[in-house]
PDB file of C-alpha atoms in Angstrom:
ATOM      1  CA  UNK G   1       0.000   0.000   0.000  1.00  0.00           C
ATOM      2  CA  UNK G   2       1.735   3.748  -1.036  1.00  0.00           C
ATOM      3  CA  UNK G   3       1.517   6.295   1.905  1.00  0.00           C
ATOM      4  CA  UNK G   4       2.188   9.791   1.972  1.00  0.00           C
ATOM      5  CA  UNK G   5       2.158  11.114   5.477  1.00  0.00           C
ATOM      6  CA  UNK G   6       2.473  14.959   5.234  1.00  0.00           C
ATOM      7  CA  UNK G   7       1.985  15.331   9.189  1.00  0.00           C
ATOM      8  CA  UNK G   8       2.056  13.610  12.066  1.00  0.00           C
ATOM      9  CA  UNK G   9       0.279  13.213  14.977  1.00  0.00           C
ATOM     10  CA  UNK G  10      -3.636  13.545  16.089  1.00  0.00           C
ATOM     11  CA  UNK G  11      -6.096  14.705  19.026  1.00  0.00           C
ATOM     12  CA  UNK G  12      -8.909  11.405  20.274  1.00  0.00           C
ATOM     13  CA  UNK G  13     -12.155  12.966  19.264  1.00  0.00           C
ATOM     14  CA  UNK G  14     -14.165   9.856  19.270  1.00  0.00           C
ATOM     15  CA  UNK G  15     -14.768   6.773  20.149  1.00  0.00           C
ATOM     16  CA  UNK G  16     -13.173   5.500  17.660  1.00  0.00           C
ATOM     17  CA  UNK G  17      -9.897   6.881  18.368  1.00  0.00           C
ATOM     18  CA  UNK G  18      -9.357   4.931  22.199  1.00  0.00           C
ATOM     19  CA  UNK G  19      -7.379   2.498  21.169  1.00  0.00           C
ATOM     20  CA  UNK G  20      -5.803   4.566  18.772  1.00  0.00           C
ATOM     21  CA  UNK G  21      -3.110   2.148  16.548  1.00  0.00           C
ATOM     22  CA  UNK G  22      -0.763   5.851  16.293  1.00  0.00           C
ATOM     23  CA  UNK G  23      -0.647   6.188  19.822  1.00  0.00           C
ATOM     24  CA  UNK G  24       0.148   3.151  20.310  1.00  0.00           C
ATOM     25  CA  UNK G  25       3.260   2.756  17.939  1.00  0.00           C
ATOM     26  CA  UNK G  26       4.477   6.100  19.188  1.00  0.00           C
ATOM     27  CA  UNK G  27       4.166   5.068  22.712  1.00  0.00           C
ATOM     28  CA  UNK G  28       6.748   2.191  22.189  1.00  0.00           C
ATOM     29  CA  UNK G  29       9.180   4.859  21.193  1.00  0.00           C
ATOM     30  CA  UNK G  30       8.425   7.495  24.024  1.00  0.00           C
ATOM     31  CA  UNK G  31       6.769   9.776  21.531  1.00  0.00           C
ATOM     32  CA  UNK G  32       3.640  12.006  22.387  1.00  0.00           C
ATOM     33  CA  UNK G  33       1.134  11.455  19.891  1.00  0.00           C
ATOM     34  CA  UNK G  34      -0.928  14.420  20.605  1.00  0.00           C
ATOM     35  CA  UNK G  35       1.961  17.055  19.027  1.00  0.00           C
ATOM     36  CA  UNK G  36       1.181  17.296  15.185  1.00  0.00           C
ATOM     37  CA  UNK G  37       4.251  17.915  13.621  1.00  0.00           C
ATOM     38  CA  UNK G  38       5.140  18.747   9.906  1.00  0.00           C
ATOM     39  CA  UNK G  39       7.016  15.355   8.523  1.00  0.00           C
ATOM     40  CA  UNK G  40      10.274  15.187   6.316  1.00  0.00           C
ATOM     41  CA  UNK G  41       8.074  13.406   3.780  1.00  0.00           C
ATOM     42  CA  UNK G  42       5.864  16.447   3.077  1.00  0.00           C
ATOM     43  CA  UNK G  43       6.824  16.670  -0.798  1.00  0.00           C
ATOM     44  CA  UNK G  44       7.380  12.934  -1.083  1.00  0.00           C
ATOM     45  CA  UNK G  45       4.608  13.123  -4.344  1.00  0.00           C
ATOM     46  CA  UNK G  46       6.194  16.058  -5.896  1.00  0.00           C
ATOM     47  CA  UNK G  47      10.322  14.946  -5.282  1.00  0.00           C
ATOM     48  CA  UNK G  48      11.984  14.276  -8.779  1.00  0.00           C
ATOM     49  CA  UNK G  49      14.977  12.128  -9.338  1.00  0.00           C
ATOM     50  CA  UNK G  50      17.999  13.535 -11.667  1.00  0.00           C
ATOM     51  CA  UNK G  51      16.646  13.007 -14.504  1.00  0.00           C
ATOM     52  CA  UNK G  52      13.470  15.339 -13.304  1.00  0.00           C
ATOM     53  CA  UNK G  53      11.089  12.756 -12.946  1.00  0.00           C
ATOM     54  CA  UNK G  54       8.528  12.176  -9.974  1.00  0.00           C
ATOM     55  CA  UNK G  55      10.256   9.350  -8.309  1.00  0.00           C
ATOM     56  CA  UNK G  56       6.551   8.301  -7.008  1.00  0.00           C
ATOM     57  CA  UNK G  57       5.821   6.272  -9.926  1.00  0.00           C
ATOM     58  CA  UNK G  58       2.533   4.173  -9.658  1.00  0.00           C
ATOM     59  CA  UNK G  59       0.396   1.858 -11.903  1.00  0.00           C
ATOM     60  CA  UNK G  60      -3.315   1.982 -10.539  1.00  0.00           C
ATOM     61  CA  UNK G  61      -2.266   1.897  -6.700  1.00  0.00           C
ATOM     62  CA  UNK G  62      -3.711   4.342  -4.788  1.00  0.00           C
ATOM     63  CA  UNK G  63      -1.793   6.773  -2.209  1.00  0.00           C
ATOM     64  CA  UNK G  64      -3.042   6.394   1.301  1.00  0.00           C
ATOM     65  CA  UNK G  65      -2.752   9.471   2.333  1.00  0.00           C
ATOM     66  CA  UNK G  66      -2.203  10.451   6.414  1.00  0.00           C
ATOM     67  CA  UNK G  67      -2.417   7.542   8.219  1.00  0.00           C
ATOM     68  CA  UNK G  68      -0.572   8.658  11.045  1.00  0.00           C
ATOM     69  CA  UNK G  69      -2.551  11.952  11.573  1.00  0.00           C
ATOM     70  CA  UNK G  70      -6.277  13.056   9.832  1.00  0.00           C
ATOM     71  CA  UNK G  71      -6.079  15.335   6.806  1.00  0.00           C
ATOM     72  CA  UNK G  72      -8.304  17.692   7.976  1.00  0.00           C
ATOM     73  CA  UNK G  73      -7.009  18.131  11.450  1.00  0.00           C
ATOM     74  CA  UNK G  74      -6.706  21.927  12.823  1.00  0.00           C
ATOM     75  CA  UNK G  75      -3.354  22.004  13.342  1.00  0.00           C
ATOM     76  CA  UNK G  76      -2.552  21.346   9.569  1.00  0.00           C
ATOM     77  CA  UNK G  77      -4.495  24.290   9.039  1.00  0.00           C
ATOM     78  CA  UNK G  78      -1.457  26.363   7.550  1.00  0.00           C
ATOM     79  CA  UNK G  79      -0.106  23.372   5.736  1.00  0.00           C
ATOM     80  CA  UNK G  80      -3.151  22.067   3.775  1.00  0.00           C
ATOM     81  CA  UNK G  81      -3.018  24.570   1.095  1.00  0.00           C
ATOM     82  CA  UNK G  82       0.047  23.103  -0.131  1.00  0.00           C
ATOM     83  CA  UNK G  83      -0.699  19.609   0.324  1.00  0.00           C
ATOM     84  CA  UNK G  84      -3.484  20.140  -1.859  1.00  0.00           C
ATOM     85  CA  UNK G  85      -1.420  22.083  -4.123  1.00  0.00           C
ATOM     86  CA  UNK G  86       0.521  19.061  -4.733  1.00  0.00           C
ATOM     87  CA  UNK G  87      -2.181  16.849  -4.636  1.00  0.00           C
ATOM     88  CA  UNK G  88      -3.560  19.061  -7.938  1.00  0.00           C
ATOM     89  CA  UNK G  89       0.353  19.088  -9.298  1.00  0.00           C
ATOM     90  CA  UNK G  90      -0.098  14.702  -9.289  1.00  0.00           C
ATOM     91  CA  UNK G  91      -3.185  13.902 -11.356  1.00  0.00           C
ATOM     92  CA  UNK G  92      -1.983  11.427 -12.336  1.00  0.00           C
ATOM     93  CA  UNK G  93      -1.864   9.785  -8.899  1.00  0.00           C
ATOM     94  CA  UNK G  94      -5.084   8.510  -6.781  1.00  0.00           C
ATOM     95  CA  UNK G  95      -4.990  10.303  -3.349  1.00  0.00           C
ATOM     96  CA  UNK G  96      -7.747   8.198  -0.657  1.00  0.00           C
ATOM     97  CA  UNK G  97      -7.965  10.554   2.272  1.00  0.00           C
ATOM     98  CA  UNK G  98      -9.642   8.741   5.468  1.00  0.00           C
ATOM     99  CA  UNK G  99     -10.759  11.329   7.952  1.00  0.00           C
ATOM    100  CA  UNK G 100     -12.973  11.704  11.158  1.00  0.00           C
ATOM    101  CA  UNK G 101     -13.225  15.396  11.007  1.00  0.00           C
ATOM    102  CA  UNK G 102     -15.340  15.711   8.136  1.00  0.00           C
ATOM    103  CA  UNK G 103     -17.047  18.862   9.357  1.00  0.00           C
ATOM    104  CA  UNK G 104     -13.634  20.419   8.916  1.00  0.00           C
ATOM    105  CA  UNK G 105     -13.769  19.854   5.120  1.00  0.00           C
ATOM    106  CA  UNK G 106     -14.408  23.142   3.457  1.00  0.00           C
ATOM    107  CA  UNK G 107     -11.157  24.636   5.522  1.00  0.00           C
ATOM    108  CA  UNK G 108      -8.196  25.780   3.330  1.00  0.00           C
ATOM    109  CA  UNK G 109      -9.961  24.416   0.911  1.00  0.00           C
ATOM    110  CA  UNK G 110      -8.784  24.998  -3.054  1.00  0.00           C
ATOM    111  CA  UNK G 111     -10.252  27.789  -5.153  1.00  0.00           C
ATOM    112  CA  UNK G 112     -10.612  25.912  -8.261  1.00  0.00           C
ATOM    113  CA  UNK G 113     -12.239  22.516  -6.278  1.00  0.00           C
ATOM    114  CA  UNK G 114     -15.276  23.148  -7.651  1.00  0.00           C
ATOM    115  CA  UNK G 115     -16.725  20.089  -7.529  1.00  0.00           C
ATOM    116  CA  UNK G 116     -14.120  18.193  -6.870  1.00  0.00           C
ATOM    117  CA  UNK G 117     -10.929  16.826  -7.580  1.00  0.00           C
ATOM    118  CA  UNK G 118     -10.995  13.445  -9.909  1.00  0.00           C
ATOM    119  CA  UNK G 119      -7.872  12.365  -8.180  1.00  0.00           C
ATOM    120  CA  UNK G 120      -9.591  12.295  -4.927  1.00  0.00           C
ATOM    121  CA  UNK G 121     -11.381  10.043  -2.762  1.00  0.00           C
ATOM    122  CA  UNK G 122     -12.668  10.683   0.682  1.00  0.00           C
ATOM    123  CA  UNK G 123     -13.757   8.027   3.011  1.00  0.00           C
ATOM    124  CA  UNK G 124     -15.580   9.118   6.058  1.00  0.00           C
ATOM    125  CA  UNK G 125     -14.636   6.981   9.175  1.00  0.00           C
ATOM    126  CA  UNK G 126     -18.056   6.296  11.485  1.00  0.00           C
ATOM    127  CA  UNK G 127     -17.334   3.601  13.695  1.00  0.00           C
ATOM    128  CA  UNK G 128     -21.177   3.281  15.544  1.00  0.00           C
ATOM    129  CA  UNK G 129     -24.697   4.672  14.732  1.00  0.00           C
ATOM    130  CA  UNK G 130     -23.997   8.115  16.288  1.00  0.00           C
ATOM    131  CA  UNK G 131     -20.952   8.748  14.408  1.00  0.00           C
ATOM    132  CA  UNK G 132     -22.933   7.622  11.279  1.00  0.00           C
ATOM    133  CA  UNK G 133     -25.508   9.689  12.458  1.00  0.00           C
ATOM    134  CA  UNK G 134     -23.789  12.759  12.369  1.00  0.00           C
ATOM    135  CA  UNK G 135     -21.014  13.020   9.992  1.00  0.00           C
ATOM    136  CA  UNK G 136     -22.714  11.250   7.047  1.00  0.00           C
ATOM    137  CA  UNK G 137     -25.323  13.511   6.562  1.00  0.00           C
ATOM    138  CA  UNK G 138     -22.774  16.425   6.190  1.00  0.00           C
ATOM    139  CA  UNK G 139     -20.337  13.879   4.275  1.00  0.00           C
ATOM    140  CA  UNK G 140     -23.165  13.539   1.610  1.00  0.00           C
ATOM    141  CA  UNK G 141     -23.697  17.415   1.455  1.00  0.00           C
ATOM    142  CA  UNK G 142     -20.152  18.365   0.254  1.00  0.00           C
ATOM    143  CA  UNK G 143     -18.949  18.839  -3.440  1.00  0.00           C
ATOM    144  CA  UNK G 144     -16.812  15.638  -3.735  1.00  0.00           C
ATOM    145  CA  UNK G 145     -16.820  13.138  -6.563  1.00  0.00           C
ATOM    146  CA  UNK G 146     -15.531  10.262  -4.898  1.00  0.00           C
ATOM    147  CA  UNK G 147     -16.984   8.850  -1.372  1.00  0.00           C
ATOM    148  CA  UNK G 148     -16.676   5.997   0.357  1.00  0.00           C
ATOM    149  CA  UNK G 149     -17.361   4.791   4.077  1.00  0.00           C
ATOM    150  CA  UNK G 150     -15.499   2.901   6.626  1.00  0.00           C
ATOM    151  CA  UNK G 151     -16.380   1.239   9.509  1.00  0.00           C
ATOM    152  CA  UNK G 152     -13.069   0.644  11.686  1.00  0.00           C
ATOM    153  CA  UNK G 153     -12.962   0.122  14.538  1.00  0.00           C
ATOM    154  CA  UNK G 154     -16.453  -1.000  14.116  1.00  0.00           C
ATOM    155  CA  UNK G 155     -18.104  -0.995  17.273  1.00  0.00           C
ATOM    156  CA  UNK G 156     -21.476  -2.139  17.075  1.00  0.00           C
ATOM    157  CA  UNK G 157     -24.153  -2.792  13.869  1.00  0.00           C
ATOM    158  CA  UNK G 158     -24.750   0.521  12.183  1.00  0.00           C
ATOM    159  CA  UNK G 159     -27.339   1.187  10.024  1.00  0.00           C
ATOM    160  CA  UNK G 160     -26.605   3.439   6.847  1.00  0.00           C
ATOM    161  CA  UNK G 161     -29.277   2.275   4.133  1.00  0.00           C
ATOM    162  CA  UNK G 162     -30.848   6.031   4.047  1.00  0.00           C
ATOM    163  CA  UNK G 163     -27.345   7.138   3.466  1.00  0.00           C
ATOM    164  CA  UNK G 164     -26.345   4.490   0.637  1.00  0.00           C
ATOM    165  CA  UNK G 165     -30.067   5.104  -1.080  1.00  0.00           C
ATOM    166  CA  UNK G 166     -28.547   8.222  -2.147  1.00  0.00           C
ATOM    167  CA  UNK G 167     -26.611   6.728  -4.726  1.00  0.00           C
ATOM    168  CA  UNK G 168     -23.061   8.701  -3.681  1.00  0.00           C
ATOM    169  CA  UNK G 169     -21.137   5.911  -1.474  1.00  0.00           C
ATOM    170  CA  UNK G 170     -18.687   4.300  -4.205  1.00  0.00           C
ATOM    171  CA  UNK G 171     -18.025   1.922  -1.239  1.00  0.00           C
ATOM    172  CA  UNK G 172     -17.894   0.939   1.931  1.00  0.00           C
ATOM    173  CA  UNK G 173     -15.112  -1.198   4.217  1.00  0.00           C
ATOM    174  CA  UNK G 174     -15.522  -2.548   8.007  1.00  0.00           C
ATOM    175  CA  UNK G 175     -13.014  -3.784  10.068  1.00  0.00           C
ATOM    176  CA  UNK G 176     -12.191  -4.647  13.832  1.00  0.00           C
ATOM    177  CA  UNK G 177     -10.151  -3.417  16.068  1.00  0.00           C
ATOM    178  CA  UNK G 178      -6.216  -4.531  16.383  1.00  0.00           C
ATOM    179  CA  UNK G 179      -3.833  -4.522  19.826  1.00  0.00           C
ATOM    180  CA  UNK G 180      -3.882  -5.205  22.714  1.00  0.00           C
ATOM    181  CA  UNK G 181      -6.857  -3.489  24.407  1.00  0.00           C
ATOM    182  CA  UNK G 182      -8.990  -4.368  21.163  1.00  0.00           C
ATOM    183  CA  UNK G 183     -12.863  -4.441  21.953  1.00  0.00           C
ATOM    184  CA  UNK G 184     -14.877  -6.640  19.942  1.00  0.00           C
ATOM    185  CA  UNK G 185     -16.160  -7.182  16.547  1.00  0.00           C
ATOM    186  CA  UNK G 186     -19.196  -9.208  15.856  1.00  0.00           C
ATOM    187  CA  UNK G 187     -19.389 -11.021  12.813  1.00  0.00           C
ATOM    188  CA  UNK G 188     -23.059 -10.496  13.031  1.00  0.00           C
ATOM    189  CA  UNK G 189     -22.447  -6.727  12.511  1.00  0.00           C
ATOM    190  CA  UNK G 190     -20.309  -7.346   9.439  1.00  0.00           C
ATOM    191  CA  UNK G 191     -22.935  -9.467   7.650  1.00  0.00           C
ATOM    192  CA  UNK G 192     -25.791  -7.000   8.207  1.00  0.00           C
ATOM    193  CA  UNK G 193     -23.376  -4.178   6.500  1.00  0.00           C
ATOM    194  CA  UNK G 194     -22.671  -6.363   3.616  1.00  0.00           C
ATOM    195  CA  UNK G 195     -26.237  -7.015   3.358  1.00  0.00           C
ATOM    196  CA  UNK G 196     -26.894  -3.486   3.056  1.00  0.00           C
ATOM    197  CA  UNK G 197     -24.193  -2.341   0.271  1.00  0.00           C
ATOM    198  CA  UNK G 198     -25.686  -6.009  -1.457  1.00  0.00           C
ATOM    199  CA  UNK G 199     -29.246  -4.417  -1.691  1.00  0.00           C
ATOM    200  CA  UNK G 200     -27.962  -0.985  -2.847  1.00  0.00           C
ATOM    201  CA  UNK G 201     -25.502  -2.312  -5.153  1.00  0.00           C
ATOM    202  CA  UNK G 202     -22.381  -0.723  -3.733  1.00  0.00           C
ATOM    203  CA  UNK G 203     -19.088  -2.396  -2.813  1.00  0.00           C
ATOM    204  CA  UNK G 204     -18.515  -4.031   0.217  1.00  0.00           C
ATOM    205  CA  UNK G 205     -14.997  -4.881   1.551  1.00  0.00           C
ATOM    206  CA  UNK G 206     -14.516  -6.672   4.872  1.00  0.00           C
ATOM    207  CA  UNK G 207     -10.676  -5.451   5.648  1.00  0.00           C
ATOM    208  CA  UNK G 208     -10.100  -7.597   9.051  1.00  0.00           C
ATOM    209  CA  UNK G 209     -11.324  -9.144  11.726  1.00  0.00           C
ATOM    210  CA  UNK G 210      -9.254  -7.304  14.141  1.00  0.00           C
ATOM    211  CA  UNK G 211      -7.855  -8.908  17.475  1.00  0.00           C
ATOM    212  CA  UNK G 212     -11.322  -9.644  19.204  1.00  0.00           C
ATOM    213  CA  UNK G 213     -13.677 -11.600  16.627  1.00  0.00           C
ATOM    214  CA  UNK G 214     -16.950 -12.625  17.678  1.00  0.00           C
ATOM    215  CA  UNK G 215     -18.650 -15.289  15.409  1.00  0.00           C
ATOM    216  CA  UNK G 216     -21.961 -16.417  17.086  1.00  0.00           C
ATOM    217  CA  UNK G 217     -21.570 -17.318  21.304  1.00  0.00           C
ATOM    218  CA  UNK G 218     -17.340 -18.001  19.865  1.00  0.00           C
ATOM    219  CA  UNK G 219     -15.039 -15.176  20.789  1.00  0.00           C
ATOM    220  CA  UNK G 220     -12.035 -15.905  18.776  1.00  0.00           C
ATOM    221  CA  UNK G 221      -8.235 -14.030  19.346  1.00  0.00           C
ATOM    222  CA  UNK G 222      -7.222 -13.651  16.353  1.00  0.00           C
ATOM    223  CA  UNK G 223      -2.940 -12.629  15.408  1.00  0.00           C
ATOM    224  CA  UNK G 224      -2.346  -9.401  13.973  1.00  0.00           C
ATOM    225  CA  UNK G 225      -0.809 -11.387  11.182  1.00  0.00           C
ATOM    226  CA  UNK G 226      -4.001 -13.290  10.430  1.00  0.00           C
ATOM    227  CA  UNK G 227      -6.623 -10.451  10.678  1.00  0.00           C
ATOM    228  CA  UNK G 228      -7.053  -9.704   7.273  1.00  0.00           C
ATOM    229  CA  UNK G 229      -6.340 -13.011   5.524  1.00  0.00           C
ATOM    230  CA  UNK G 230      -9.417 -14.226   7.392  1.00  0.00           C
ATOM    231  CA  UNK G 231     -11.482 -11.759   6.911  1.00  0.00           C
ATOM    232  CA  UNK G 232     -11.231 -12.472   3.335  1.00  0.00           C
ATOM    233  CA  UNK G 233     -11.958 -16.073   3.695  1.00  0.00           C
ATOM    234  CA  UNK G 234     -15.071 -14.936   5.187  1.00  0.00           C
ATOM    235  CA  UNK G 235     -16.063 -14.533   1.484  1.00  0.00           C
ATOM    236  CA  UNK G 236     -17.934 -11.390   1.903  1.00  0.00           C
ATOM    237  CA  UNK G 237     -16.716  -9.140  -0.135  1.00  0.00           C
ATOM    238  CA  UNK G 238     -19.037  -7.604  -2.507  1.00  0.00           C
ATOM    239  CA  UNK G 239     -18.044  -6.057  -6.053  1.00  0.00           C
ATOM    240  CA  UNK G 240     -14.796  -4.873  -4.344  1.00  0.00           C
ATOM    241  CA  UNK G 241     -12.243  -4.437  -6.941  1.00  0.00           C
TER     242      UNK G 241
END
């Protein structure tokens, strides 16, 4: 998977973010999370090699783009502007941009957006029914061409059929919860969401299991190593791809 981490670091706003998998990376390291700093990486998609050509070079991979922070976070405030500038200078790249603070959207954002970029997808994280509840409906108001949805950590069964009825989710992925202090993920809860995309005709991906699987009255501890490899023999992916 290509990253491009422009910034680091993040403030908990949800319940989602407990368990945070940041924190706890930085944490093994002695490093404080909560300080958003401006990374050495910043023009990774725009750095050229000696014979002036982008050394990011990629054939229908898409560019992850800050996983170790959110995009829209407002301490990145002065540095978004450029990020997007070089976002716009890289059409030829796909930028996914996973965020929890889509209320925050509209800040710094470019003059000639419009309706937006091609290059761009934004997935809105909403890990229970009150997340869903609340940033979906402003998610779906926004002038962006490509959405998608994510449920991870997924916390409980959400239901989002008034939101896929609209016709502008390209998508939606859930996953559980990894580490140590990983609550659980229901198997139940995955099914129903996949049932959902199934009768609105949009693609479902089940990413991983996460460390706490429950499948019936089984609770099952499942390795980091083996999250995602059995989520996918789950067989309940849907048009992903």
């Amino acid at each position: 998977m290509a990253t491009w981490n422009p910034w680091h670091g993040c403030k908990k706003i949800s319940p989602g973010c407990a368990n945070c998998y940041v924190y706890r990376r930085d944490a093994e390291f002695g490093k404080d999370s909560s300080i958003v700093t401006r990374t050495s990486s910043f023009d990774m998609p725009v750095k050229c090699n000696r014979r002036n050509e982008y050394k990011l070079q990629l054939k229908g991979e898409d560019v992850y783009t800050c996983m170790t922070s959110d995009f829209f976070l407002d301490e990145a405030d002065a540095w978004r502007p450029e990020a997007w500038d070089i976002i716009r200078r890289r059409g030829n790249l796909h930028f996914v941009i996973i965020t929890k603070r889509i209320h925050r959207f509209a800040v710094g954002l470019p003059e000639d957006w419009g309706s937006g970029y091609e290059n761009v997808t934004i997935c809105c994280t909403c890990e229970n029914q009150d997340r869903a509840d609340y940033r979906l409906p402003v998610f779906l108001d926004l002038p962006i061409k490509h959405r998608t949805i994510i449920h991870e950590p997924m916390l409980e069964q959400i239901d989002i059929r008034k939101y896929l009825a609209t016709g502008k989710i390209e998508g939606v992925t859930c996953g559980g919860e990894s580490g140590p202090e990983a609550r659980i993920c229901d198997f139940a809860w995955i099914l129903d969401s996949m049932e959902q995309c199934v009768e609105y005709d949009v693609p479902f991906w089940f990413k991983q299991t996460g460390a706490r699987f429950k499948k019936g009255n089984k609770l099952y501890l499942i390795d980091r190593k083996d999250q995602m490899s059995q989520a996918q023999k789950a067989g309940l992916n849907y048009k992903y791809g």
